[in-house]
Coordinates of C-alpha atoms in Angstrom, one line a residue:
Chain A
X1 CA 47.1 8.8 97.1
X2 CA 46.8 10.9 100.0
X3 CA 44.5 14.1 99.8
X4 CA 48.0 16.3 100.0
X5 CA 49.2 14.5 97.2
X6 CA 46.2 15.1 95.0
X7 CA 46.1 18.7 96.2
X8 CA 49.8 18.9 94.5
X9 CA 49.2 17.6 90.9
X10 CA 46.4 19.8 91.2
X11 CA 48.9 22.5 91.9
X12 CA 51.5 21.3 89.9
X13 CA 49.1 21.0 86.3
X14 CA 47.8 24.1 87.3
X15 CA 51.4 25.7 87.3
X16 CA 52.1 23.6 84.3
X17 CA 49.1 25.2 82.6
X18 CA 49.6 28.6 83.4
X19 CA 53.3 28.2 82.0
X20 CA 51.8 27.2 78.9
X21 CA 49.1 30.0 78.5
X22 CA 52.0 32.8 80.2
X23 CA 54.8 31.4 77.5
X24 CA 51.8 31.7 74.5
X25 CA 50.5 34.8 75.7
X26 CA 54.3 36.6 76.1
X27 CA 54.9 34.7 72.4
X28 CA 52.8 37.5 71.0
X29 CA 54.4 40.2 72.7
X30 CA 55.3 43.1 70.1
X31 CA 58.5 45.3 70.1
X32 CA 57.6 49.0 70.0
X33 CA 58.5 49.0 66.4
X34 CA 56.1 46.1 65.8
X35 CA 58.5 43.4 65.3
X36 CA 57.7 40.0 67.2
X37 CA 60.4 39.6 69.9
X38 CA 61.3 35.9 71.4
X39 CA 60.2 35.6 75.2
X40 CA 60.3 33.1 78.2
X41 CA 58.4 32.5 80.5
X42 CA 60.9 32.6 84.3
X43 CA 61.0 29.2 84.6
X44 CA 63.0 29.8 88.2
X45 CA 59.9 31.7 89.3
X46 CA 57.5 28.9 87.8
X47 CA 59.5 26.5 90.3
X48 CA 59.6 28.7 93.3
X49 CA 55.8 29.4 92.8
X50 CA 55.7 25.6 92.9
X51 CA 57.5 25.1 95.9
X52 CA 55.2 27.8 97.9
X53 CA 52.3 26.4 96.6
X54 CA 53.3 22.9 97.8
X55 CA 54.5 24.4 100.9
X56 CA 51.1 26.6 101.5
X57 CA 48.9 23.1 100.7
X58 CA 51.1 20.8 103.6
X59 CA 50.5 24.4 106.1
X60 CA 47.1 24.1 105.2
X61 CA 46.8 20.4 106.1
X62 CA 48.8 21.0 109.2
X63 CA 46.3 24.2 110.5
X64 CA 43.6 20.8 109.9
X65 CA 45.1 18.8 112.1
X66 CA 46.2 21.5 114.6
X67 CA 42.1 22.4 115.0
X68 CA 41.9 18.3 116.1
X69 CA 44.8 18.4 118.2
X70 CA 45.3 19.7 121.9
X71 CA 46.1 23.4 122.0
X72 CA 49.9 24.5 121.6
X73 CA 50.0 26.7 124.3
X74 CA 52.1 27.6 127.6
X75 CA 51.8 25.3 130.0
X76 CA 54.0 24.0 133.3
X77 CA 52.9 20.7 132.2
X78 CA 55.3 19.3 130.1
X79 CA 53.2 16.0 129.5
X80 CA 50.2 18.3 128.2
X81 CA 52.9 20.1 125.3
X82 CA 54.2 16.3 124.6
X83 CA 50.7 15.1 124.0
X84 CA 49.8 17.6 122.0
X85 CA 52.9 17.2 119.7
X86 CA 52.2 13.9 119.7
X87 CA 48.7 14.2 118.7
X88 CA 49.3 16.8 116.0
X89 CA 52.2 14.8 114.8
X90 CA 49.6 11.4 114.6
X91 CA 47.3 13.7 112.8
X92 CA 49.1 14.8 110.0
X93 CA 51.0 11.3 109.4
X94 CA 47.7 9.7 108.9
X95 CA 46.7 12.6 106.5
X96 CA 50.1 11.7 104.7
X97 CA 50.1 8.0 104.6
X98 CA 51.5 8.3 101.0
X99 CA 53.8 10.9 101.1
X100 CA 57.2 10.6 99.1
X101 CA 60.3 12.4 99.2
X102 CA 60.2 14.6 96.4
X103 CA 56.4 15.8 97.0
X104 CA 57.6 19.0 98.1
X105 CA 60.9 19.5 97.2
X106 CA 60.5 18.2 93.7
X107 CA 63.1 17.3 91.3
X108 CA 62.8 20.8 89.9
X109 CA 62.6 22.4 93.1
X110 CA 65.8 20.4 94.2
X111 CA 67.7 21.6 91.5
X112 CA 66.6 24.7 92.1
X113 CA 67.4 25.0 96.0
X114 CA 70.9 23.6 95.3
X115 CA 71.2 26.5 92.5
X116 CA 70.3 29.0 95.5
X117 CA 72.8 27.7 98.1
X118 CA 75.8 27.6 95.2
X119 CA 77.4 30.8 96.0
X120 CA 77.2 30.0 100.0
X121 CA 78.8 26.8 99.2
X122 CA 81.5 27.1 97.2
X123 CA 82.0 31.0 97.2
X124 CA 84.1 33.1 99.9
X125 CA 81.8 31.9 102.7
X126 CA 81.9 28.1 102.0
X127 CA 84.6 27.2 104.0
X128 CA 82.6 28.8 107.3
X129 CA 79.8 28.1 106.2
X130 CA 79.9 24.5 105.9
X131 CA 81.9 25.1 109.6
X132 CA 79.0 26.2 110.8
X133 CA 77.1 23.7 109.3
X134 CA 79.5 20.7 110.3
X135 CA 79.6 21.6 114.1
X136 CA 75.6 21.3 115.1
X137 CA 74.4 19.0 112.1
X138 CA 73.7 15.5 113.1
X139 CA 74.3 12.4 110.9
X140 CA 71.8 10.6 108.9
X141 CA 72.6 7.6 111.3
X142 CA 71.3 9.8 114.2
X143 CA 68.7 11.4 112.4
X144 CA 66.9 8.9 109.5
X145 CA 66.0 10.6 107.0
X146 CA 62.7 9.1 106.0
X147 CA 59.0 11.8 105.0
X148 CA 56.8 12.0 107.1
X149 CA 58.4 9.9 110.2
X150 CA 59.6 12.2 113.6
X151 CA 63.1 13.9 114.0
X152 CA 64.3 11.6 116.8
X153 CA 63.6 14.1 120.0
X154 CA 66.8 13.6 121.5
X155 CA 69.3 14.6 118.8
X156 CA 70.3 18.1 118.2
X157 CA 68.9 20.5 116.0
X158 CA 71.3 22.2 113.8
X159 CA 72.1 25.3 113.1
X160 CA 70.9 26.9 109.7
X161 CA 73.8 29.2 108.8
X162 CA 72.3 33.1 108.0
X163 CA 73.7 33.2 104.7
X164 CA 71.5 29.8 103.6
X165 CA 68.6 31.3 105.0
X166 CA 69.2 34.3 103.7
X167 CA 69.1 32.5 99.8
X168 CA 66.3 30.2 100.7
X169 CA 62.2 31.0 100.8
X170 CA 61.2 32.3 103.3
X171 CA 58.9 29.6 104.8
X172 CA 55.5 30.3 107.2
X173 CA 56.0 29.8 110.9
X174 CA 54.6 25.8 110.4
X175 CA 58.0 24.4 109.4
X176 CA 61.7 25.3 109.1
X177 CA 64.9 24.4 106.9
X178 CA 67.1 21.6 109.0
X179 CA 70.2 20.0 108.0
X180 CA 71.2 16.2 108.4
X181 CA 74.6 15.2 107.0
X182 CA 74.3 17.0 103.6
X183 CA 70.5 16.5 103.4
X184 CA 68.6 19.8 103.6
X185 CA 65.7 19.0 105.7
X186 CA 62.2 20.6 105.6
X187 CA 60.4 20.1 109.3
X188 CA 57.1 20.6 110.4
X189 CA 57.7 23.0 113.5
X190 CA 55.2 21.3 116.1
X191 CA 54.9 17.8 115.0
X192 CA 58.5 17.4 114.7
X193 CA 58.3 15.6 111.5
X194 CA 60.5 15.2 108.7
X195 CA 58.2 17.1 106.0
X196 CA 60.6 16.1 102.8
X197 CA 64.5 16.3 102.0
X198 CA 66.7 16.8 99.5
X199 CA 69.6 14.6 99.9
X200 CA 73.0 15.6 98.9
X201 CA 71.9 19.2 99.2
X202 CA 74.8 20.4 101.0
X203 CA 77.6 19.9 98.7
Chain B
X1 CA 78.6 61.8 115.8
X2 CA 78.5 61.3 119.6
X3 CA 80.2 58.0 120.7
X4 CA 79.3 55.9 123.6
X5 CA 82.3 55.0 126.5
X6 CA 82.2 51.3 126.9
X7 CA 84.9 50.7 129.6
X8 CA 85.2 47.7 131.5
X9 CA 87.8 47.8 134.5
X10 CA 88.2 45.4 137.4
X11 CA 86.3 46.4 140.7
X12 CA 88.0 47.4 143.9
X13 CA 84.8 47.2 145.5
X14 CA 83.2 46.0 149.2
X15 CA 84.1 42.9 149.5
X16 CA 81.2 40.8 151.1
X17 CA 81.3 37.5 152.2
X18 CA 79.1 34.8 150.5
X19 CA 77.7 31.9 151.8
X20 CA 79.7 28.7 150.5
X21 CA 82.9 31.3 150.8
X22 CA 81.7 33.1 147.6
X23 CA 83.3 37.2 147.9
X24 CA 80.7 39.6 146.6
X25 CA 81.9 41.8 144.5
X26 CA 79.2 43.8 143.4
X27 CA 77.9 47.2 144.8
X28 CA 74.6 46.0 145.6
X29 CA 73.3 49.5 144.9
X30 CA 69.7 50.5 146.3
X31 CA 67.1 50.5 143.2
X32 CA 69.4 48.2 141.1
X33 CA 68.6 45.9 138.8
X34 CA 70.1 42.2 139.2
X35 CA 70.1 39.0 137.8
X36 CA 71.9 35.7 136.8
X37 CA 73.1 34.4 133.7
X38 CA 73.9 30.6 133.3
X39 CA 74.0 29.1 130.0
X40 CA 74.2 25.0 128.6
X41 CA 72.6 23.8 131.5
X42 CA 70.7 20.5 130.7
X43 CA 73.0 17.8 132.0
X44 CA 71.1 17.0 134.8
X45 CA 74.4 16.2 135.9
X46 CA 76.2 16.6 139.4
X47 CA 78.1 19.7 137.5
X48 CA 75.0 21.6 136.6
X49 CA 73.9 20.7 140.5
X50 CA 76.6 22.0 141.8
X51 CA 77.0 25.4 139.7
X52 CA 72.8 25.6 140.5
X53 CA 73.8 25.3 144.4
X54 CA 76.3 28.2 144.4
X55 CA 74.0 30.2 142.3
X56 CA 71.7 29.3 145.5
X57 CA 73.8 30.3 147.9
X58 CA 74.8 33.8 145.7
X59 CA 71.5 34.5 145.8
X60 CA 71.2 35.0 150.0
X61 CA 73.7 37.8 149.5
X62 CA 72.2 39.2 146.3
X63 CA 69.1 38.7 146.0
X64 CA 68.6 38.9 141.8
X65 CA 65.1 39.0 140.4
X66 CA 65.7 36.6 137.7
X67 CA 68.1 34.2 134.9
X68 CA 68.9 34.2 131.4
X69 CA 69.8 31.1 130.1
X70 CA 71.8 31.4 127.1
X71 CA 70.6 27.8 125.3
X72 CA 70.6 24.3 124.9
X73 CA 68.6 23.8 128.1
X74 CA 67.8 20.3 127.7
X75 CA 70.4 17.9 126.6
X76 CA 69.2 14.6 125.0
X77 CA 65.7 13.7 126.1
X78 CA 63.5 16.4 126.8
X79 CA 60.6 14.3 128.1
X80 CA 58.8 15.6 131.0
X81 CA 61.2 14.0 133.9
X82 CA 64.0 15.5 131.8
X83 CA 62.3 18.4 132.7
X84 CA 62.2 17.8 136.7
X85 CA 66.1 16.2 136.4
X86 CA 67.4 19.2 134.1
X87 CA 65.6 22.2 135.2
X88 CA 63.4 22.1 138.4
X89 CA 65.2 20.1 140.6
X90 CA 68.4 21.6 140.4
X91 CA 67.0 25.2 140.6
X92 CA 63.9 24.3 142.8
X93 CA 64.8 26.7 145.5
X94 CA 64.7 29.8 142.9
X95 CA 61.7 28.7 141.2
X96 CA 59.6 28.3 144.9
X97 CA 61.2 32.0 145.6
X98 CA 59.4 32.8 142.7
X99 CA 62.9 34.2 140.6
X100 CA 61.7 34.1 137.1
X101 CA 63.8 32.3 134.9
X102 CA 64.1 33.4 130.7
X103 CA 65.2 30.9 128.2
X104 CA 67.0 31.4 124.7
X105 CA 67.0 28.4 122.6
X106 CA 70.2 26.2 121.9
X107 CA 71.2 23.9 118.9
X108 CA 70.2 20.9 121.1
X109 CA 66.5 22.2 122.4
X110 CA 63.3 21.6 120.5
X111 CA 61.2 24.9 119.5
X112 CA 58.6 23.2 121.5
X113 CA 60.6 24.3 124.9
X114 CA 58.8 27.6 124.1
X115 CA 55.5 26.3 125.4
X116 CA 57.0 25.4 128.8
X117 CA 56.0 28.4 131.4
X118 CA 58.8 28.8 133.6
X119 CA 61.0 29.4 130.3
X120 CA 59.2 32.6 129.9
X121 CA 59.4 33.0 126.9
X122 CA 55.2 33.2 125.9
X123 CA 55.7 30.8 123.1
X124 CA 57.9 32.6 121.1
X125 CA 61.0 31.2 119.7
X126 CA 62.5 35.1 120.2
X127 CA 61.0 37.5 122.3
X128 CA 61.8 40.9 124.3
X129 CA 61.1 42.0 127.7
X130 CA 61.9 45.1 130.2
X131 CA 62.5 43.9 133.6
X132 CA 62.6 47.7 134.6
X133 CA 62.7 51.1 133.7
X134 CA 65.6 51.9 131.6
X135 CA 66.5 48.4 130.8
X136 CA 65.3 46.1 127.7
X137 CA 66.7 42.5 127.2
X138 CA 66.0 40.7 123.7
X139 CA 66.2 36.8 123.4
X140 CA 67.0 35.6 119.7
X141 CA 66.9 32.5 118.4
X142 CA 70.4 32.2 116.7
X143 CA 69.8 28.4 115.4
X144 CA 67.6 29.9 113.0
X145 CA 68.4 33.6 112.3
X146 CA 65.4 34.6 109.4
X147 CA 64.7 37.6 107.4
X148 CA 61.9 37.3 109.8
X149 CA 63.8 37.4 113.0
X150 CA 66.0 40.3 111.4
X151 CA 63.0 42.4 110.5
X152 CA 61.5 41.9 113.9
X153 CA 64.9 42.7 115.9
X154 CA 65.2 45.8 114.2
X155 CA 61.7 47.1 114.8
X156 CA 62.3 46.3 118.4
X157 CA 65.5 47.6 118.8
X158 CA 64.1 51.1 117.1
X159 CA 61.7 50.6 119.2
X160 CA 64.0 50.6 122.7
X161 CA 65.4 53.9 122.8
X162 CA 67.6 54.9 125.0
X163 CA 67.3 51.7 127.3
X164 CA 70.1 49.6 127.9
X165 CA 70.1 47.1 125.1
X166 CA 70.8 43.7 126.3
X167 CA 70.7 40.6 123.8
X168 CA 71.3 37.0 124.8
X169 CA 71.6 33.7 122.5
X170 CA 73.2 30.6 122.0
X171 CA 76.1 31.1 119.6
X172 CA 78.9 33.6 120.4
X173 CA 79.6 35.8 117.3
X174 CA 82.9 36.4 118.7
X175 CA 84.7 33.4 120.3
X176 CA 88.4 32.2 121.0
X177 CA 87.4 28.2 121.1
X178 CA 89.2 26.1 119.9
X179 CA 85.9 23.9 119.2
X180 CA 83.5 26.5 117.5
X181 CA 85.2 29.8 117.5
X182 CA 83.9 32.6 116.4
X183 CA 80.6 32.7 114.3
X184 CA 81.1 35.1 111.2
X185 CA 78.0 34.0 109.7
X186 CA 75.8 35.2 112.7
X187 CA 77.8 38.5 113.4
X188 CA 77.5 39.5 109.7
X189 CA 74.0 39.6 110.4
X190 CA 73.9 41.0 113.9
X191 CA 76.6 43.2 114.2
X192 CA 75.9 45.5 111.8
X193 CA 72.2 46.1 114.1
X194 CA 73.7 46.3 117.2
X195 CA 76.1 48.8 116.3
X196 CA 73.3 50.8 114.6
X197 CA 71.2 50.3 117.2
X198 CA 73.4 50.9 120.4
X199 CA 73.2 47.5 121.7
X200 CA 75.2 47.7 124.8
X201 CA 76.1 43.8 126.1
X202 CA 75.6 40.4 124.3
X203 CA 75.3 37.4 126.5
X204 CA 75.8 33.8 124.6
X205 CA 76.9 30.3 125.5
X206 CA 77.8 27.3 123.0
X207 CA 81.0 27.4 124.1
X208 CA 81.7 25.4 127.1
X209 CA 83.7 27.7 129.2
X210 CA 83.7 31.4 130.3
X211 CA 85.2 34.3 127.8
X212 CA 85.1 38.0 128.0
X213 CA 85.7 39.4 124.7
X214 CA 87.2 42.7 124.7
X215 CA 85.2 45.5 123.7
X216 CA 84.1 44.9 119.5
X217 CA 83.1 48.1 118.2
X218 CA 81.5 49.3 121.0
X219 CA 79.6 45.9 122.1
X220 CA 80.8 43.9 125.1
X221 CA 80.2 40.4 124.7
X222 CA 80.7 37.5 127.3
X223 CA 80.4 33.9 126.7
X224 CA 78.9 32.1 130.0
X225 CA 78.1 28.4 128.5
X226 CA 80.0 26.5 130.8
X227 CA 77.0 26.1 133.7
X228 CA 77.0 22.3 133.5
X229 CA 79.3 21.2 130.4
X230 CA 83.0 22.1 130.1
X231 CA 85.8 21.6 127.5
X232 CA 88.7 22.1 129.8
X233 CA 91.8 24.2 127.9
X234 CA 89.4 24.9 124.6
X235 CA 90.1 28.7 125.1
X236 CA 92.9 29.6 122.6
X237 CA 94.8 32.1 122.8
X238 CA 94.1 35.2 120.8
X239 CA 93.2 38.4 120.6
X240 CA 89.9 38.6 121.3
X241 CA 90.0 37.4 124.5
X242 CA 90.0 39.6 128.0
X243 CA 89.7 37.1 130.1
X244 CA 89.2 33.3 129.4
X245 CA 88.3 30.3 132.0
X246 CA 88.4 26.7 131.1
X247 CA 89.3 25.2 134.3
X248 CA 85.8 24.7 135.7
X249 CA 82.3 25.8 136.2
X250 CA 81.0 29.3 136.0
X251 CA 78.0 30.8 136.5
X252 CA 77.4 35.0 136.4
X253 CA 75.8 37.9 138.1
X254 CA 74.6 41.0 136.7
X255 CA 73.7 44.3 138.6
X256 CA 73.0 47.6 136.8
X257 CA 72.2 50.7 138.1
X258 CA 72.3 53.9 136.5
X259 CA 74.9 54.0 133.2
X260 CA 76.7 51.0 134.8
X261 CA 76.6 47.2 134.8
X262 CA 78.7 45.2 136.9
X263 CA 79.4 41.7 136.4
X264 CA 80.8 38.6 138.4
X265 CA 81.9 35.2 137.2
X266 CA 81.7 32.5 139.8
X267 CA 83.2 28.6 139.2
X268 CA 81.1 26.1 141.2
X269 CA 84.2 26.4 143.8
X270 CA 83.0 29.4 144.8
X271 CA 86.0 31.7 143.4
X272 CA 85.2 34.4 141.7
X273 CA 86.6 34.3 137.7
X274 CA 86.2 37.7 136.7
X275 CA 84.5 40.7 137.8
X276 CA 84.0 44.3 136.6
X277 CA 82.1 46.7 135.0
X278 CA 80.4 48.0 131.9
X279 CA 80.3 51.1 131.8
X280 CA 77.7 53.4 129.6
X281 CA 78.7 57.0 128.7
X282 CA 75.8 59.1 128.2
X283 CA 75.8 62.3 125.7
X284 CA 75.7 66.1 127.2
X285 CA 72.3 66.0 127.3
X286 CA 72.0 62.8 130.0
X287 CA 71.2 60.6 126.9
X288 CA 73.1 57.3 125.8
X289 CA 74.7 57.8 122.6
X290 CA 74.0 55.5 119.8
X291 CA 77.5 54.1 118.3
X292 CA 80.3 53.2 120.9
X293 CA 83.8 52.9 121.3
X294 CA 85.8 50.7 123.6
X295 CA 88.0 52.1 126.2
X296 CA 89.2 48.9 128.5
X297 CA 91.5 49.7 131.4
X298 CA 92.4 47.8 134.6

């Protein structure tokens, strides 16, 4: 298992544990007349805490890899931004040799995202959004939707529609939301790599 | 609450002869500023050579300082001869004349095009700059419009004051194409800051042809993304649209002086599209007002 992935069940039985202890602790909570009241723990919250977490352990890995690699910067050498792409990109695959889909966006946090884009989906904005969506996404057959491999250079980025974003974490300056056919895409910014998916996100 | 005069009108103005037979039609006024806009350029293609030669050839007769590309500057590859095929070569002679050249990023450009010097843009997917006194331009990145892009526009735009507010990006929030159309989604987050914040002209591209929308609460808006790709009769008809070109190539040039900025669309056959002018109505005390409303006349 790759050092990302043990950094995530780390995270992951941490969160787990700290569910447990929050759900116990609130289990005790008394009314103001001194009756025991039923409480949950927010298990959304527990899921999107997961998802940061997850996210902030793969920015971490990336900054790693980004101190071995050529310096981002502005350059009128395009072959010296390529290299260090391709460097950086090297980098962090090797670091993630074991990566699944589903490290990051886990089957809870799947759920979870596809929860969040409901209302854009299939409420009064579905029809343009999923316009807007249609137009600039590119197919899985252009784009192959497999962790931890590159998002082919030449096919188009799409366009995240404002309203998604606008649902969705907010995510550090390291990676971005993408779309593929009706795969929600998470990509690492520099590298150019497909960080994880959900497939059949966009529905 | 004051209201700001935005009145665009077609120019009876000196005509002056162009090299390649292009007809000047702007006033060339002594302090000015001036500049091009082209926008989905990255063909590499004998269409984006030949709209970069008459934008050349403009530029003997005005001489602007600089071009805004409105997106997807790199089609396909964007390995480093893609580079030299999509971008230097065809504007070579700008470049060595040392005209600065500012990119906004497209649906089909990698982030990492940000990195690349001559796009200017300091390694920022959106960025702002003032080119002079009086005038700020902002560059957004509308593939990707963020909470965090939001936040920062508006802290700029407070920021600006009472310069012109110019914004350029890829996708037109108002559009009659047949292909794309308008993008609701975008406005919805945009409109409501431009208003707010007096935002005077929005340049975009996407599109493949040349559109001037009339007047939308107080913004103008033009759609120049037809400087190397072009979907010939996409322009439907509909209210929106001023003044629509599908025919052919366009490029555009862009002089402002004072509470005025004049505009001229040019196909790569040297005829001129569309010309006239923006104009800026200022309040009693010689400042720009804030919110605007759209007066067009011919």
């Amino acid at each position: 298992m790759s050092q990302l992935n043990r950094g995530m069940g780390l995270v992951a039985l941490v969160i787990v544990l700290s569910a447990g202890a929050a759900q116990s602790e609130q289990s005790t909570l008394k009314s103001a007349k001194g009756t025991t009241r039923p409480t949950k723990a927010n298990p959304d919250a527990l899921v999107l805490q997961d998802f940061k977490h997850r996210v902030e352990q793969y920015v971490e890995l990336h900054k790693k890899a980004a101190k071995k690699s050529p310096p981002l910067k502005e350059t009128t050498d395009t072959a010296k931004i390529k290299a260090a792409q391709q460097v950086l990109a090297d980098t962090i695959q090797s670091a993630r040799t074991g990566a699944r889909r589903g490290d990051i966006f886990t089957p809870a946090v799947s759920r979870k995202f596809k929860q969040l884009m409901y209302t854009e989906l299939k409420g009064p904005d579905a029809r343009e959004t999923k316009k807007v969506i249609k137009e600039d996404a590119p197919s899985p057959a252009v784009v192959p939707l497999k962790v931890n491999t590159h998002y082919p250079e030449a096919a188009p980025l799409s366009t995240v529609p404002p309203n998604l974003l606008e649902r969705l974490p907010q995510l550090p300056p390291q990676v971005d939301y993408r779309i593929v056919g009706k795969a929600l895409l998470l990509r690492d910014v520099d590298a150019n790599l497909i960080v994880d998916y959900i497939p059949n996100a966009i529905q | 609450m004051q209201r700001l005069l935005v009145s665009i009108f077609v120019l009876a103005l000196t005509i002056t002869p162009f090299a390649e037979g292009i007809t000047l039609k702007l006033p060339m006024k002594e302090g000015s500023l001036r500049f091009a806009i082209i926008g989905d350029t990255g063909t590499g293609d004998s269409h984006q050579r030949d709209v970069a030669r008459q934008l050349i050839a403009s530029r003997a007769q005005f001489p602007f300082q600089f071009v805004l590309m409105m997106g997807d500057n790199m089609y396909g590859a964007d390995n480093p001869s893609d580079f030299v095929k999509k971008f230097e070569e065809p504007y070579k002679p700008l470049l060595d004349a040392g005209v600065k050249f500012y990119a906004a990023l497209g649906n089909h450009d990698d982030p990492s095009q940000r990195f690349y010097k001559p796009f200017n843009m300091n390694g920022e997917k959106y960025y702002t700059f003032k080119p002079k006194a009086g005038v700020r331009i902002f560059a957004l990145d509308s593939n990707y419009m963020d909470q965090k892009q939001l936040d920062w526009l508006e802290k700029e735009l407070t920021a600006s004051g009472s310069d012109w507010k110019i914004c350029f990006f890829h996708h037109p929030p108002y559009s009659s194409g047949e292909t794309h159309g308008s993008n609701d989604l975008l406005r919805e987050q945009l409109e409501p800051r431009f208003v707010k914040h007096g935002v005077n002209v929005v340049f975009t591209g996407h599109e493949h042809f040349y559109e001037r929308i009339k007047p939308q609460k107080g913004v103008a808006y033009f759609i120049a993304g037809s400087s190397a790709k072009l979907r010939r009769g996409n322009i439907n008809e509909s209210d929106l649209k001023e003044k629509g070109f599908d025919q052919g190539y366009t490029f555009m040039l862009i002089e402002i002086a004072g509470d005025e900025l004049y505009f001229q669309t040019i196909s790569d056959k040297a005829t001129t599209i569309d010309s006239g002018i923006v104009h800026r109505a200022t309040t009693p005390d010689g400042k720009p007002a804030v919110t605007a409303t759209p007066a067009a006349r011919k």
